[in-house]
Coordinates of C-alpha atoms in Angstrom, one line a residue:
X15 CA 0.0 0.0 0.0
X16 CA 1.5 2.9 -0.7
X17 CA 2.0 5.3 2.1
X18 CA -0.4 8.5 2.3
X19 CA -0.8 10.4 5.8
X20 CA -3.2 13.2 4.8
X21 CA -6.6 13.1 6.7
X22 CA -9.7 12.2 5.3
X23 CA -12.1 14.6 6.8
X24 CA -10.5 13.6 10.2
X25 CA -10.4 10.0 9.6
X26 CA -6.2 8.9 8.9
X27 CA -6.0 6.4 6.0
X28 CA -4.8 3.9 7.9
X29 CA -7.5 4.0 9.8
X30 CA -9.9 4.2 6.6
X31 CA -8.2 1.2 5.4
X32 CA -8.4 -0.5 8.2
X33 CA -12.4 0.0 8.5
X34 CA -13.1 -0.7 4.7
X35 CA -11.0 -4.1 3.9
X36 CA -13.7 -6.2 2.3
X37 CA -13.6 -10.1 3.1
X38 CA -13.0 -11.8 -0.7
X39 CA -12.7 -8.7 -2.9
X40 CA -9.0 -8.1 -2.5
X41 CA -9.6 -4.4 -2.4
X42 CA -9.3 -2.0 0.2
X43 CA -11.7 0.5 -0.1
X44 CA -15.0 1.6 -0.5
X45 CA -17.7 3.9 -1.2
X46 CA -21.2 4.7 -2.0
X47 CA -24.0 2.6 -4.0
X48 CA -26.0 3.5 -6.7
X49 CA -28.2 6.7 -5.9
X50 CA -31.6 6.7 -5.0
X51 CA -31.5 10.1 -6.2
X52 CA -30.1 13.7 -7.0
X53 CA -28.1 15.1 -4.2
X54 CA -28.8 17.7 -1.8
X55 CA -32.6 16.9 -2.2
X56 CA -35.2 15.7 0.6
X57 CA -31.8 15.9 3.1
X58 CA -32.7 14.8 6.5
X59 CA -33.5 18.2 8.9
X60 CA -34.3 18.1 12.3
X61 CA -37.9 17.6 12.9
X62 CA -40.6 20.0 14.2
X63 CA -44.3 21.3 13.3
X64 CA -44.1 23.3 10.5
X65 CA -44.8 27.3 10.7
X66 CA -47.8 28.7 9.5
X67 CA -47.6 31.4 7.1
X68 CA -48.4 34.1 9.5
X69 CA -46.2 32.7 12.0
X70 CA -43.2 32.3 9.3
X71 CA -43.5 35.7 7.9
X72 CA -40.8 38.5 9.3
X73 CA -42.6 41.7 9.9
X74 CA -43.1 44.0 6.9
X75 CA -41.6 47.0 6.2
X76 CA -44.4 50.0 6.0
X77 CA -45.8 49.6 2.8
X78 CA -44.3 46.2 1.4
X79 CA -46.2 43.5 1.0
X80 CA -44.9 40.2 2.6
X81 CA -43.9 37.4 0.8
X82 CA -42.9 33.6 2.6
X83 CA -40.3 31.7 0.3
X84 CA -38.6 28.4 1.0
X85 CA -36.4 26.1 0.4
X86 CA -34.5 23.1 1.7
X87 CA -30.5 23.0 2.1
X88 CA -28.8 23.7 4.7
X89 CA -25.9 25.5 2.8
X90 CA -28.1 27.4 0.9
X91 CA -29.0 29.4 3.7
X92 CA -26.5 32.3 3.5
X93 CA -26.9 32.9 -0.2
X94 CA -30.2 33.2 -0.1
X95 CA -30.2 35.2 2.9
X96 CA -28.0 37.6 1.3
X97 CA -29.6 37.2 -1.7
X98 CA -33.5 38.1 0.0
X99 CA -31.6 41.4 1.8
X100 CA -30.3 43.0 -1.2
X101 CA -33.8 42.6 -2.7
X102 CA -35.4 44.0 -0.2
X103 CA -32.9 46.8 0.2
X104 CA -33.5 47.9 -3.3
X105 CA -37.4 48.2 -3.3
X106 CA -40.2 49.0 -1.4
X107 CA -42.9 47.1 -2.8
X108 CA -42.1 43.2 -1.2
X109 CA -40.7 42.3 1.9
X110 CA -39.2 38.9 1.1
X111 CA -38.9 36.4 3.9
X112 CA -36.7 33.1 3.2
X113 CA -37.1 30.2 5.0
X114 CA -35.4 26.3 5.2
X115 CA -38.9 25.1 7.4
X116 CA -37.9 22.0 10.0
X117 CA -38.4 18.1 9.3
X118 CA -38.2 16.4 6.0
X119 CA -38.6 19.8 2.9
X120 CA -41.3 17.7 0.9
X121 CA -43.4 16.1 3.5
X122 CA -43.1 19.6 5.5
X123 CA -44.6 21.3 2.4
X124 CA -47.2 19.1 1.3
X125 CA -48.6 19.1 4.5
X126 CA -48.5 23.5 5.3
X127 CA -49.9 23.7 1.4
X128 CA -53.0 20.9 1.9
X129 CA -53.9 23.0 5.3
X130 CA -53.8 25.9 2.5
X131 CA -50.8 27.6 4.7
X132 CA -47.3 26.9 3.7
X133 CA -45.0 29.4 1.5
X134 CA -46.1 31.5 -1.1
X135 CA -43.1 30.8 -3.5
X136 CA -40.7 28.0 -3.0
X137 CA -37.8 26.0 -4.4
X138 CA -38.6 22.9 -6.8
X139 CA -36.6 20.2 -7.8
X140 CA -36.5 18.8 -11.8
X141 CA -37.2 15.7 -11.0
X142 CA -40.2 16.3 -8.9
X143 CA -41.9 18.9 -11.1
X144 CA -43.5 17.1 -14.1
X145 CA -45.2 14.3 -11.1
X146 CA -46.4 17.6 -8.9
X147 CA -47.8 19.6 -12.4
X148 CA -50.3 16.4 -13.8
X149 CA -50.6 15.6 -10.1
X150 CA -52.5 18.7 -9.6
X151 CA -50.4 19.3 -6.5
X152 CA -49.8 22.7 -6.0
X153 CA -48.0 25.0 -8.8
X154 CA -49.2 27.7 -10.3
X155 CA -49.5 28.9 -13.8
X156 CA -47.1 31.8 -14.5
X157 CA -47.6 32.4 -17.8
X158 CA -50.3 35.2 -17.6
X159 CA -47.1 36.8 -16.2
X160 CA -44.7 36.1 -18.3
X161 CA -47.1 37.7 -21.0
X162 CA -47.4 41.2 -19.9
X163 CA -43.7 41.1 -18.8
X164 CA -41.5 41.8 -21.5
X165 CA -38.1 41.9 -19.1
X166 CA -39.3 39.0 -17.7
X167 CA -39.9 36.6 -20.6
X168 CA -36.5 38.4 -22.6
X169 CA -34.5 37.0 -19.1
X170 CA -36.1 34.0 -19.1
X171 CA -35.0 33.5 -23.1
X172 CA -31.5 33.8 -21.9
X173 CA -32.4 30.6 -19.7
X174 CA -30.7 27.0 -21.1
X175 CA -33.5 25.8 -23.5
X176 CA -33.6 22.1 -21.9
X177 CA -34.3 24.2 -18.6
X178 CA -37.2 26.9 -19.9
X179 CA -38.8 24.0 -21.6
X180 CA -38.1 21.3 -18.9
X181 CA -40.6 23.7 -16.5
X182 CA -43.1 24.3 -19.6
X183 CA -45.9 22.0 -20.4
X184 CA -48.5 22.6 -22.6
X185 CA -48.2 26.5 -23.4
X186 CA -47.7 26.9 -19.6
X187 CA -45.1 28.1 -17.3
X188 CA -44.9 26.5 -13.8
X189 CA -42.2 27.8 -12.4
X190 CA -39.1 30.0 -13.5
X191 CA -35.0 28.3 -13.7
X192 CA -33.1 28.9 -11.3
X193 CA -29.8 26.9 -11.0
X194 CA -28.4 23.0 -11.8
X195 CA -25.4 21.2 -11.3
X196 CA -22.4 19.3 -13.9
X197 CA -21.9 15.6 -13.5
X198 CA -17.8 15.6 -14.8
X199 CA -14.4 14.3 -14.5
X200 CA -12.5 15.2 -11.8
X201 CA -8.8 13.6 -11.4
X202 CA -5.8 14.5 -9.1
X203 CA -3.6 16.1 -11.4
X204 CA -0.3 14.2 -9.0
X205 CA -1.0 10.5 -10.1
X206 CA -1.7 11.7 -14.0
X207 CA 1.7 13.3 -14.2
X208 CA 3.1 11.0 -12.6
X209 CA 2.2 8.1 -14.7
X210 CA 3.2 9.8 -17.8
X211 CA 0.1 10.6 -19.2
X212 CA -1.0 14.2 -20.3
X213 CA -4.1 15.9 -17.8
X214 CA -7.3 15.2 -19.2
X215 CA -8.1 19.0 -19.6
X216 CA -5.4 19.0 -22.0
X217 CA -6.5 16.1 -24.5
X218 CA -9.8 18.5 -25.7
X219 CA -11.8 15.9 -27.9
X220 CA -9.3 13.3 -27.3
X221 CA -10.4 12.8 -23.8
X222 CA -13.3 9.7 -24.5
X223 CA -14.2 6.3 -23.8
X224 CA -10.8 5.1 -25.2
X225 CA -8.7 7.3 -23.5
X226 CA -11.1 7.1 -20.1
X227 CA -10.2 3.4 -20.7
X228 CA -6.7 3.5 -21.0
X229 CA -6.1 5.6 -18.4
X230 CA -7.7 4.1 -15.4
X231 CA -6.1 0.9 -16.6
X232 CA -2.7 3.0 -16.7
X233 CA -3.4 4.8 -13.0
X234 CA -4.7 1.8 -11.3
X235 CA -2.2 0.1 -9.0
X236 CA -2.1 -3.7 -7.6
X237 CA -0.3 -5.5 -4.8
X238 CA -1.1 -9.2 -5.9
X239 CA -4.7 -9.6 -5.6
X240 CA -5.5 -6.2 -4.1
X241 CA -5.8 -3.3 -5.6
X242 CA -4.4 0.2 -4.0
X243 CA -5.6 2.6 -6.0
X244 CA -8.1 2.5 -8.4
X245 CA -8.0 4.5 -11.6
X246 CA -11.4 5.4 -12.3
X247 CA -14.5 5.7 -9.8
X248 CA -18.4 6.3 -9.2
X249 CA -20.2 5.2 -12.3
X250 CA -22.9 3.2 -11.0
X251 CA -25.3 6.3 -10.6
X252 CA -27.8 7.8 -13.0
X253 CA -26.9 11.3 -12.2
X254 CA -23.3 11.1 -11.9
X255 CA -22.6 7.8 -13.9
X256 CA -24.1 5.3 -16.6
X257 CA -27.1 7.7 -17.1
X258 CA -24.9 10.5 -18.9
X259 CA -23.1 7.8 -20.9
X260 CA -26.3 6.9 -22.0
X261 CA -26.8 10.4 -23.3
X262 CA -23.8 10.8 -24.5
X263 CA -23.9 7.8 -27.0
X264 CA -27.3 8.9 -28.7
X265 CA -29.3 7.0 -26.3
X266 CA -32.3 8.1 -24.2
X267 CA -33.8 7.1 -21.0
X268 CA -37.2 7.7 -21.6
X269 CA -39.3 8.0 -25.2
X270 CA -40.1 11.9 -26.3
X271 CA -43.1 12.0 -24.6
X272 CA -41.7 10.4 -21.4
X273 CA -44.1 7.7 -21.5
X274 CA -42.0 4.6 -22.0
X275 CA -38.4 3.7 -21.3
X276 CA -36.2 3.4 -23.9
X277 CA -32.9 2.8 -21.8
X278 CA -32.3 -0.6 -23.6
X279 CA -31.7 0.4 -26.8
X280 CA -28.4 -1.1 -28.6
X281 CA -26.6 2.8 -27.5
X282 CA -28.0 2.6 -24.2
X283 CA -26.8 -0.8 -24.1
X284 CA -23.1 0.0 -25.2
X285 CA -22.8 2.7 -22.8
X286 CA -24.0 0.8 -20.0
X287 CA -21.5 -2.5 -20.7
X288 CA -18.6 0.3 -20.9
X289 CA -19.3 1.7 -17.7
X290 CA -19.9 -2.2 -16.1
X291 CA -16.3 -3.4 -17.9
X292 CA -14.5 -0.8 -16.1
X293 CA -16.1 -2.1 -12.7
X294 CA -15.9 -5.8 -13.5
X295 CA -13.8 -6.6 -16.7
X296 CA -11.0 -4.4 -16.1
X297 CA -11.2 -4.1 -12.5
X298 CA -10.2 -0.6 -12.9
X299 CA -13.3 1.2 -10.9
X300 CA -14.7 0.1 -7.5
X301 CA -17.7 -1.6 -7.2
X302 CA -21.2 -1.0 -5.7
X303 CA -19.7 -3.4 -2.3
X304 CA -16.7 -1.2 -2.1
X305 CA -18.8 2.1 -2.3
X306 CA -21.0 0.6 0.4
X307 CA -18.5 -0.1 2.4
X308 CA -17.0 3.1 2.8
X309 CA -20.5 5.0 3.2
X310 CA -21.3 2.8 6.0
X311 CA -18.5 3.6 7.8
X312 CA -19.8 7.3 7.6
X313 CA -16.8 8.6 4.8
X314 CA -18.2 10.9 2.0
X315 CA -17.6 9.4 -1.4
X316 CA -14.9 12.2 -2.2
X317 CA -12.6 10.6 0.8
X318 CA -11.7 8.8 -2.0
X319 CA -10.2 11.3 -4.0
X320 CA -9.5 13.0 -1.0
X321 CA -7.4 10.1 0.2
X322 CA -5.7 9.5 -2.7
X323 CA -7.2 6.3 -3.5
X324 CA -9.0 6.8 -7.1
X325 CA -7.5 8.6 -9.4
X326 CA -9.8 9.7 -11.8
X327 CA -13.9 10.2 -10.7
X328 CA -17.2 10.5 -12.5
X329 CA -18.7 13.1 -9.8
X330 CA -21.0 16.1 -9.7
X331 CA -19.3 19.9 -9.0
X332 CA -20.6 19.6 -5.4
X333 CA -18.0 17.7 -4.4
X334 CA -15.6 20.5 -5.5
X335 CA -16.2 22.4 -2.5
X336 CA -14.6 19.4 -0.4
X337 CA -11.7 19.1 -2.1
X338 CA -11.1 23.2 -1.7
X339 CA -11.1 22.1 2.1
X340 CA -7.3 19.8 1.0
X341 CA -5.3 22.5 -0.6
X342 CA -2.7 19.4 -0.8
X343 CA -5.1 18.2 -2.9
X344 CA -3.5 19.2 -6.5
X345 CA -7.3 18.6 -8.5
X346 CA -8.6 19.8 -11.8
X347 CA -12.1 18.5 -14.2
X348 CA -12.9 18.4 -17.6
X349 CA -16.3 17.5 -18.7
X350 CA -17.0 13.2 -18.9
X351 CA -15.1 11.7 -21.3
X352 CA -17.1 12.0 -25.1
X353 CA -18.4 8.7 -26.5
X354 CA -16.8 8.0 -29.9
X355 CA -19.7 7.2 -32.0
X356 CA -21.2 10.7 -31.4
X357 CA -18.3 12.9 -30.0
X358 CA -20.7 14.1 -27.5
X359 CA -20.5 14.7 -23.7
X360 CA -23.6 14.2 -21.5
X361 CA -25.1 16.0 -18.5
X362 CA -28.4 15.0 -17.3
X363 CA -29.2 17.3 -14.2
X364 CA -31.7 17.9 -11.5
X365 CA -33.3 21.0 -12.9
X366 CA -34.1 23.4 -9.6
X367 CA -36.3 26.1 -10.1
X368 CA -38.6 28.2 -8.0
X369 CA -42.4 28.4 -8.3
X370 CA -45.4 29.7 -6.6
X371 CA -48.5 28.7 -4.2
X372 CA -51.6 28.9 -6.3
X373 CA -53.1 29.6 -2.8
X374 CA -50.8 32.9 -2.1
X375 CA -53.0 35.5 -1.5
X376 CA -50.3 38.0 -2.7
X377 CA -49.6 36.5 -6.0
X378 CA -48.6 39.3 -7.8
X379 CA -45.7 40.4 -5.1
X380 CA -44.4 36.6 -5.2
X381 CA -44.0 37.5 -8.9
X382 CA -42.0 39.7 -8.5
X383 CA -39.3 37.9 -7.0
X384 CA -39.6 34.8 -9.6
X385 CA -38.7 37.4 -12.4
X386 CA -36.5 39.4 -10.3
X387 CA -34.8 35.8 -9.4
X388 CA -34.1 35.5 -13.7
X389 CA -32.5 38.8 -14.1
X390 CA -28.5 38.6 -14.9
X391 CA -27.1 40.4 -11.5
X392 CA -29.0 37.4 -9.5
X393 CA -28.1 34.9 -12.0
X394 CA -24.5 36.0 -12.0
X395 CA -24.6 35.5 -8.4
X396 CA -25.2 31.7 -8.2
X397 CA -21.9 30.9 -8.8
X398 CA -20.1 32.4 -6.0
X399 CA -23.2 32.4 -3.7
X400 CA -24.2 28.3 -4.6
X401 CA -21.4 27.0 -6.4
X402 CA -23.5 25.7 -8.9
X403 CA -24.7 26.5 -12.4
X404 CA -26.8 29.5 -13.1
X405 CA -29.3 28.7 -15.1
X406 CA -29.1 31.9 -17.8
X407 CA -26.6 30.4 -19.6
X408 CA -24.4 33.7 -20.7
X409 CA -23.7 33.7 -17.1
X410 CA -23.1 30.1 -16.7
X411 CA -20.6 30.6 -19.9
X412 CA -19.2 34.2 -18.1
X413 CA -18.9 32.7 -14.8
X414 CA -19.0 29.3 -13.8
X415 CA -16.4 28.4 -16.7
X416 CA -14.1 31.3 -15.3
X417 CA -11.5 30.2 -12.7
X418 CA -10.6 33.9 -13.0
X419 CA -13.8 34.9 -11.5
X420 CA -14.8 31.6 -9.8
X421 CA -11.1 30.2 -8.7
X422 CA -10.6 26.8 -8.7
X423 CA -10.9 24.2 -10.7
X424 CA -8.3 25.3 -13.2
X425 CA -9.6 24.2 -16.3
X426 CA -13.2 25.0 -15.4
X427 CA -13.5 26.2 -18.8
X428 CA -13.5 22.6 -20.3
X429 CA -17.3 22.3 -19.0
X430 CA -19.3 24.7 -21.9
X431 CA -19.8 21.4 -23.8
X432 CA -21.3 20.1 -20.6
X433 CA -23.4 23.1 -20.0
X434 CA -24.7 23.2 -23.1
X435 CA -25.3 19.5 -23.2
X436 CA -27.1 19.5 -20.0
X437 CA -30.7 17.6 -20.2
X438 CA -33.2 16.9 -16.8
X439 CA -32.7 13.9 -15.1
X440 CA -35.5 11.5 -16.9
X441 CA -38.8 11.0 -15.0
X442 CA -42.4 10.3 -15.9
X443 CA -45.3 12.8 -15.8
X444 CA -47.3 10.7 -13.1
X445 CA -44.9 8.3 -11.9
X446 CA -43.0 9.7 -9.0
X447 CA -38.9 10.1 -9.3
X448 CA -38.7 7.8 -6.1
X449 CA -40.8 5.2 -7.4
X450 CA -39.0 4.8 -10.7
X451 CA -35.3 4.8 -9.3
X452 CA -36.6 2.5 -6.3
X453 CA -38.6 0.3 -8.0
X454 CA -37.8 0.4 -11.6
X455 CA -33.9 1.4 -12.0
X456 CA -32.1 -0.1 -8.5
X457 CA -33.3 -3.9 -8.7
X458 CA -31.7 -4.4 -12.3
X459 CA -29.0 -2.0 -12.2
X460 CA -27.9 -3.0 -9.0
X461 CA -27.6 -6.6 -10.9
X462 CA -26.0 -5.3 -13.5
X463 CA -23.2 -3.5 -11.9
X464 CA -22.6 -6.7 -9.7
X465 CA -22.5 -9.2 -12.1
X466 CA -25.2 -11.0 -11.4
X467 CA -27.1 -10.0 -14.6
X468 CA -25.5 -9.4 -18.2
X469 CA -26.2 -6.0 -19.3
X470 CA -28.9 -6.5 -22.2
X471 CA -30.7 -9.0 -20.5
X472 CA -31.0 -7.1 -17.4
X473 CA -31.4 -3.7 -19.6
X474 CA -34.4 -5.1 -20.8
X475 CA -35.3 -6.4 -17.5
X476 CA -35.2 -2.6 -16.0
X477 CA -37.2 -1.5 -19.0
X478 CA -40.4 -3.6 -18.5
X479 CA -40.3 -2.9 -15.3
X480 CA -40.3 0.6 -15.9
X481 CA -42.9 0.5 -18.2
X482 CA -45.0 -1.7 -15.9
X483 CA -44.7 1.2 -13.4
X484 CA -45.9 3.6 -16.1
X485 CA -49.3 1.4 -17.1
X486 CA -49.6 1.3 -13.5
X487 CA -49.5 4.7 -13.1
X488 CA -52.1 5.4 -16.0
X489 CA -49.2 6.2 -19.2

């Protein structure tokens, strides 16, 4: 093993090691399993009864009209607090109150917005949006908005198109884009060098399947029957992994419409075996056991990075903010590597927007923080404020590709193909995200990755069972 004696978010390697040696897999390490969703949504909070809207609401300024908005993570709390002060600093029409409300975000809102309290405005997820519109759970119609608001609907053209339309159905608006996140590559720049082999960031199109390949074969490092250091890491999710590679080969989850899967197609199934041979044929990536292991002993997936022990990752930007927290950590991304049948990257994102209470009974005021919310200053601001992706793309392309004006990653600039390749996270207009990852994607996937079922068999396998979900659900 070769000898490493940085922490790992105040866990020593050895003692990492030690914790994580798995019984017959000759590897020693570990991480998480496949995701059960995107991250940072429906996080645990601490538990309480939910505020009524009276109760939520800070006093109003004299002549400002009060306005409850929420949403759910914990780190988003400064930003938006800073974010809701300037706003109300600069007018006197709204007093803007935000709030992260106590317990679980989704069963917490549901509940205040079925007693007709809750917020008047509040964050939404992609992959919860399509399910809560032909639900008729509660999101309003913006478009009568949009259409006597010329500022509002030219911001909102500035908006990534997969985004605007993504929140659209049917001629209407329900709700307006507010920011998303990058699945990419993310290496330690250390090992790379060190094997002789030129930085991702610096191939351009040549960084693909085959290089991808070659170079986790290239980085990864055995003693025996174990393996040290793996080259490559985390591709048995659907946000950070095999779902983008899916995308990227001219593949699609779901059908058009979004009424049948599609996933095992003969692209979806060629993306799906690379991603499995990496794991299982060339031993090269950890598997779903090793993941497990390490989450269970309460490490973040980036303590492998972190540690030293992959050296290249699948991951999403928001575990960049952990590696800023190991300046010996000498990092850098470029976007995932491009399939060679298309020359195409792939993104597929969980779409967060904001949208409103049909039940507010200051509509109009709530408005005005949804279009004041797409305007560039605010958009600009996601970046430093978030560390994620704003979702007007000319200041995604200005900012969040600008290590001048963002600082590190170096070669953030590598990511406008992923930007502009970004898609939502797939899910059906009736069946629930939860349902189809839980029930439809994890049993066969899960399989897959493991070995215990070859990859077009058990393709097809997760298809039917998707599609069973969808008859179920009234497709």
């Amino acid at each position: 093993m070769a000898k490493m004696d940085r922490k790992v978010r105040g866990v020593s390697r050895r003692t990492f090691l030690g914790a994580a040696t798995l019984s017959g897999a000759g590897v020693m390490l570990a991480a998480c399993g496949m995701q059960a969703g995107p991250s940072g949504d429906g996080e645990e909070m601490a538990k309480d009864d939910a505020p009524a809207k009276d109760q939520a609401k800070a006093p109003a300024a004299e002549g400002a009209t009060p306005v409850l908005f929420w949403q759910w993570g914990t780190t988003y709390v400064p930003g938006f607090e800073a974010l809701v002060a300037e706003y109300n600093g600069m007018q006197q029409e709204v007093a803007l109150t935000v709030e992260k409300p106590p317990g679980r975000y989704w069963d917490e809102l549901l509940a205040t917005l079925a007693a007709q309290t809750g917020p008047d405005i509040f964050l939404m997820n992609g992959v919860n949006i399509k399910s809560w519109i032909n639900g008729g759970r509660v999101v309003a119609d913006l478009s009568q908005y949009l259409a006597s608001d010329k500022q509002a609907t030219e911001d909102l053209g500035a908006a990534l198109p997969s985004f605007v339309e993504w929140y659209s159905q049917d001629g209407k608006a329900a709700g307006t884009p507010w920011n998303y996140s990058t699945s990419n590559t993310q290496y330690n720049v250390e090992h790379v060098v060190a094997a002789g082999l030129t930085p991702p960031a610096e191939l351009g199109d040549g960084w693909d399947w085959n290089a991808m390949q070659e170079y986790g074969e290239k980085l990864t490092q055995r003693d025996g029957e174990n393996i040290t250091r793996f080259g490559q890491g985390h591709l048995h999710g659907i946000e950070t992994g095999w779902g983008n590679y899916l995308q990227m080969n001219g593949g699609s989850f779901l059908s058009e419409n979004r009424t049948r899967c599609t996933a095992a197609s003969e692209e979806g199934i060629e993306a799906v075996s690379f991603c499995v041979d990496l794991v299982q044929k060339h031993r090269v990536a950890p598997t779903r056991d090793e993941y497990t292991a390490m989450r269970e002993g309460g490490l973040h997936p980036s303590a492998l990075m972190i540690s030293g022990l992959v050296s290249i990752f699948s991951a999403g930007d928001w575990y960049w903010n952990r590696y800023k927290d190991h300046p010996d950590l000498n990092w850098d991304v470029t976007f995932l590597p491009k399939a060679p049948n298309t020359g195409q990257t792939g993104n597929n994102s969980n779409f967060r927007g904001t949208v409103m209470n049909p039940q507010s009974e200051v509509p109009d005021a709530g408005w005005k923080w949804l279009a004041h919310s797409l305007t560039k200053p605010v958009q600009d601001s996601i970046v430093a404020n978030f560390n994620e992706v704003p979702a007007r793309l000319d200041s995604a392309l200005e900012l969040y590709t600008s290590t001048e004006k963002s600082g590190p990653p170096p070669s953030r600039a590598q990511l406008e193909d992923s930007l502009r390749a970004t898609i939502s996270l797939p899910t059906h207009d009736v069946v629930t995200w939860t349902q189809m990852i839980r029930e439809g994607v994890n049993p066969s996937m899960n399989d897959i990755f493991d070995a215990k079922l070859g990859v077009a068999e058990g393709m097809r396998q997760m298809q039917d069972q998707i599609n069973a979900l969808f008859e179920a659900g009234g497709s």
